Amino acid sequence: MSMELEIKEITAAQTWAIRHKVMWPNEPLSYVKIPDDDKGQHLGLFIGEQLTSVISLFMDADKNVQFRKFATVKSEQGKGYGSILLKEVIKVAKERGASLLWCNARATATVLYEREGLHQTDSSFVRKGILFVRMECPL
């Protein structure tokens, strides 16, 4: 029996537990909260009733959409849910009239983003020992 998959808008607070557990488990929960969370659009991928993958979108005045805090529950990684959610993000960004979609990707995750049409730029930085690379895709 396959569980129903649904992507819907969620609150910032609904993203925090997954962000924390997946991305920065050794930091306090406050570490995964973004000052602009209340201004973002947050999407969640549900398998049945279970929130499995989360992502947050922020559009600037120049119509550039940054996605942040993209995380999938560890036990569900590698099953394609992240790709499904990222495809939805691209669609939503286009619908909102965005001209560019971008993110600061963990260097270990660039393949997923490249599969969906984003490319690495020369911009990178290290946070708490983890290398991040700016990736973008004109829309």
mmCIF file of C-alpha atoms in Angstrom, residues 125-132:
data_model
loop_
_atom_site.group_PDB
_atom_site.id
_atom_site.type_symbol
_atom_site.label_atom_id
_atom_site.label_comp_id
_atom_site.label_asym_id
_atom_site.label_seq_id
_atom_site.Cartn_x
_atom_site.Cartn_y
_atom_site.Cartn_z
ATOM 1 C CA PHE A 125 31.945 29.846 2.389
ATOM 2 C CA VAL A 126 32.478 27.554 5.354
ATOM 3 C CA ARG A 127 30.150 27.468 8.366
ATOM 4 C CA LYS A 128 31.029 25.297 11.356
ATOM 5 C CA GLY A 129 33.384 23.209 9.235
ATOM 6 C CA ILE A 130 30.874 22.635 6.408
ATOM 7 C CA LEU A 131 31.543 23.973 2.901
ATOM 8 C CA PHE A 132 28.647 25.767 1.214
#
